[in-house]
Tab-separated table of C-alpha atoms in Angstrom:
chain	number	residue	atom	x	y	z
A	1373	UNK	CA	-106.926	196.055	-19.768
A	1374	UNK	CA	-106.062	192.386	-19.827
A	1375	UNK	CA	-107.199	189.466	-17.741
A	1376	UNK	CA	-105.426	189.093	-14.415
A	1377	UNK	CA	-103.435	185.929	-13.688
A	1378	UNK	CA	-105.314	182.903	-12.369
A	1379	UNK	CA	-105.636	182.782	-8.589
A	1380	UNK	CA	-105.338	179.326	-6.995
A	1381	UNK	CA	-108.765	177.697	-6.700
A	1382	UNK	CA	-110.627	180.616	-8.276
A	1383	UNK	CA	-111.455	181.549	-11.850
A	1384	UNK	CA	-109.444	184.453	-13.262
A	1385	UNK	CA	-110.907	187.913	-12.967
A	1386	UNK	CA	-112.390	189.096	-16.259
A	1387	UNK	CA	-111.019	192.054	-18.200
A	1388	UNK	CA	-112.242	195.489	-17.118
A	1389	UNK	CA	-114.580	195.851	-20.112
A	1390	UNK	CA	-116.190	192.502	-19.270
A	1391	UNK	CA	-116.688	193.664	-15.692
A	1392	UNK	CA	-118.520	196.759	-16.966
A	1393	UNK	CA	-120.551	194.634	-19.366
A	1394	UNK	CA	-121.669	192.561	-16.372
A	1395	UNK	CA	-122.648	195.705	-14.475
A	1396	UNK	CA	-124.722	196.955	-17.415
A	1397	UNK	CA	-126.377	193.537	-17.849
A	1398	UNK	CA	-127.205	193.267	-14.120
A	1399	UNK	CA	-128.666	196.777	-14.176
A	1400	UNK	CA	-130.877	195.895	-17.164
A	1401	UNK	CA	-131.820	192.633	-15.442
A	1402	UNK	CA	-132.921	194.409	-12.261
A	1403	UNK	CA	-134.843	196.996	-14.281
A	1404	UNK	CA	-136.681	194.147	-16.024
A	1405	UNK	CA	-137.519	192.517	-12.684
A	1406	UNK	CA	-138.975	195.796	-11.410
A	1407	UNK	CA	-140.923	196.193	-14.677
A	1408	UNK	CA	-142.304	192.670	-14.327
A	1409	UNK	CA	-143.207	193.205	-10.686
A	1410	UNK	CA	-145.027	196.436	-11.450
A	1411	UNK	CA	-147.012	194.725	-14.190
A	1412	UNK	CA	-147.751	191.430	-12.417
A	1413	UNK	CA	-148.349	192.558	-8.838
A	1414	UNK	CA	-148.707	196.344	-9.037
A	1415	UNK	CA	-151.919	198.350	-9.383
A	1416	UNK	CA	-152.290	197.458	-13.086
A	1417	UNK	CA	-152.061	193.710	-12.438
A	1418	UNK	CA	-155.769	193.036	-11.730
A	1419	UNK	CA	-156.768	194.816	-14.936
A	1420	UNK	CA	-155.415	192.219	-17.335
A	1421	UNK	CA	-157.281	193.719	-20.253
A	1422	UNK	CA	-155.835	197.177	-19.624
A	1423	UNK	CA	-152.335	196.277	-20.779
A	1424	UNK	CA	-150.803	195.364	-17.423
A	1425	UNK	CA	-149.916	191.876	-18.558
A	1426	UNK	CA	-148.526	193.118	-21.895
A	1427	UNK	CA	-146.170	195.344	-19.913
A	1428	UNK	CA	-145.204	192.298	-17.870
A	1429	UNK	CA	-144.362	190.392	-21.030
A	1430	UNK	CA	-142.019	193.205	-22.098
A	1431	UNK	CA	-140.344	193.208	-18.682
A	1432	UNK	CA	-140.066	189.418	-18.809
A	1433	UNK	CA	-138.425	189.657	-22.218
A	1434	UNK	CA	-135.839	192.095	-20.825
A	1435	UNK	CA	-135.202	189.753	-17.872
A	1436	UNK	CA	-134.905	186.777	-20.216
A	1437	UNK	CA	-132.451	188.425	-22.628
A	1438	UNK	CA	-130.299	189.939	-19.876
A	1439	UNK	CA	-130.467	186.688	-17.894
A	1440	UNK	CA	-129.222	184.610	-20.822
A	1441	UNK	CA	-126.450	187.165	-21.443
A	1442	UNK	CA	-125.440	187.053	-17.755
A	1443	UNK	CA	-125.464	183.251	-17.768
A	1444	UNK	CA	-123.233	183.125	-20.846
A	1445	UNK	CA	-120.881	185.728	-19.366
A	1446	UNK	CA	-120.558	183.889	-16.055
A	1447	UNK	CA	-120.209	180.511	-17.773
A	1448	UNK	CA	-117.480	181.887	-20.034
A	1449	UNK	CA	-115.667	183.314	-16.984
A	1450	UNK	CA	-115.945	179.974	-15.164
A	1451	UNK	CA	-118.102	181.367	-12.356
A	1452	UNK	CA	-121.048	179.068	-13.005
A	1453	UNK	CA	-121.368	175.458	-14.081
A	1454	UNK	CA	-124.615	174.144	-15.496
A	1455	UNK	CA	-124.153	170.800	-13.727
A	1456	UNK	CA	-124.102	172.433	-10.305
A	1457	UNK	CA	-127.140	173.506	-8.309
A	1458	UNK	CA	-126.627	177.200	-9.123
A	1459	UNK	CA	-126.559	176.454	-12.858
A	1460	UNK	CA	-129.657	174.275	-12.711
A	1461	UNK	CA	-131.505	176.956	-10.729
A	1462	UNK	CA	-130.573	179.626	-13.292
A	1463	UNK	CA	-131.832	177.425	-16.143
A	1464	UNK	CA	-135.103	176.808	-14.268
A	1465	UNK	CA	-135.537	180.540	-13.628
A	1466	UNK	CA	-134.895	181.329	-17.296
A	1467	UNK	CA	-137.484	178.721	-18.318
A	1468	UNK	CA	-140.030	180.263	-15.923
A	1469	UNK	CA	-139.343	183.777	-17.213
A	1470	UNK	CA	-139.633	182.536	-20.813
A	1471	UNK	CA	-143.045	181.111	-19.893
A	1472	UNK	CA	-144.066	184.501	-18.497
A	1473	UNK	CA	-142.689	186.328	-21.570
A	1474	UNK	CA	-144.834	184.074	-23.779
A	1475	UNK	CA	-147.920	184.986	-21.757
A	1476	UNK	CA	-148.205	181.675	-19.937
A	1477	UNK	CA	-150.800	181.225	-17.239
A	1478	UNK	CA	-149.952	181.815	-13.592
A	1479	UNK	CA	-147.522	184.684	-14.127
A	1480	UNK	CA	-148.258	186.296	-10.741
A	1481	UNK	CA	-147.401	183.324	-8.512
A	1482	UNK	CA	-144.575	182.322	-10.842
A	1483	UNK	CA	-143.080	185.813	-10.553
A	1484	UNK	CA	-143.038	185.510	-6.752
A	1485	UNK	CA	-141.621	181.983	-6.896
A	1486	UNK	CA	-138.772	183.085	-9.181
A	1487	UNK	CA	-138.088	186.142	-7.026
A	1488	UNK	CA	-137.873	184.078	-3.819
A	1489	UNK	CA	-135.813	181.354	-5.513
A	1490	UNK	CA	-133.427	184.020	-6.830
A	1491	UNK	CA	-132.890	185.523	-3.396
A	1492	UNK	CA	-132.335	182.132	-1.759
A	1493	UNK	CA	-130.067	180.731	-4.454
A	1494	UNK	CA	-127.880	183.815	-4.728
A	1495	UNK	CA	-127.320	184.023	-0.969
A	1496	UNK	CA	-127.082	180.296	-0.216
A	1497	UNK	CA	-123.777	179.001	1.160
A	1498	UNK	CA	-121.124	178.388	-1.485
A	1499	UNK	CA	-121.106	174.637	-0.800
A	1500	UNK	CA	-124.812	174.441	-1.624
A	1501	UNK	CA	-124.630	176.649	-4.726
A	1502	UNK	CA	-121.776	174.560	-6.117
A	1503	UNK	CA	-123.261	171.196	-5.144
A	1504	UNK	CA	-122.954	168.907	-8.193
A	1505	UNK	CA	-126.407	167.955	-9.438
A	1506	UNK	CA	-124.968	166.097	-12.412
A	1507	UNK	CA	-121.977	163.808	-11.934
A	1508	UNK	CA	-118.710	165.466	-12.894
A	1509	UNK	CA	-116.649	163.885	-15.608
A	1510	UNK	CA	-113.285	162.518	-14.677
A	1511	UNK	CA	-110.438	164.644	-16.021
A	1512	UNK	CA	-108.947	163.321	-19.223
A	1513	UNK	CA	-105.300	162.364	-19.228
């Protein structure tokens, strides 16, 4: 299938295969979040030496890779801009998950902070999500 024509004020819808790619990436992303949560706050979490944190690092790696792929996909489709609040939040979340994947300290509270930030930022009003954090460049003539 091909891309649909541009709708006024909205980015064009991606091709069908790109839509399915996004579904697969989001599914992997959610699986990674569950994997991280089980490792960082589940029953294995207090037993750091028993491999619970290593499992969290693997889940964080899945979240990081799928998150970067989702960001690139949405950026390419024009659904996210890095200079807007939503883009800045995504970059901050990816940095936090990278820290967790590298075994950085404070993974448990950081996991909860990223989870809460994700829920708030994804359900915030459109005007807030698209608020320009960085000044927009004037269009070239």
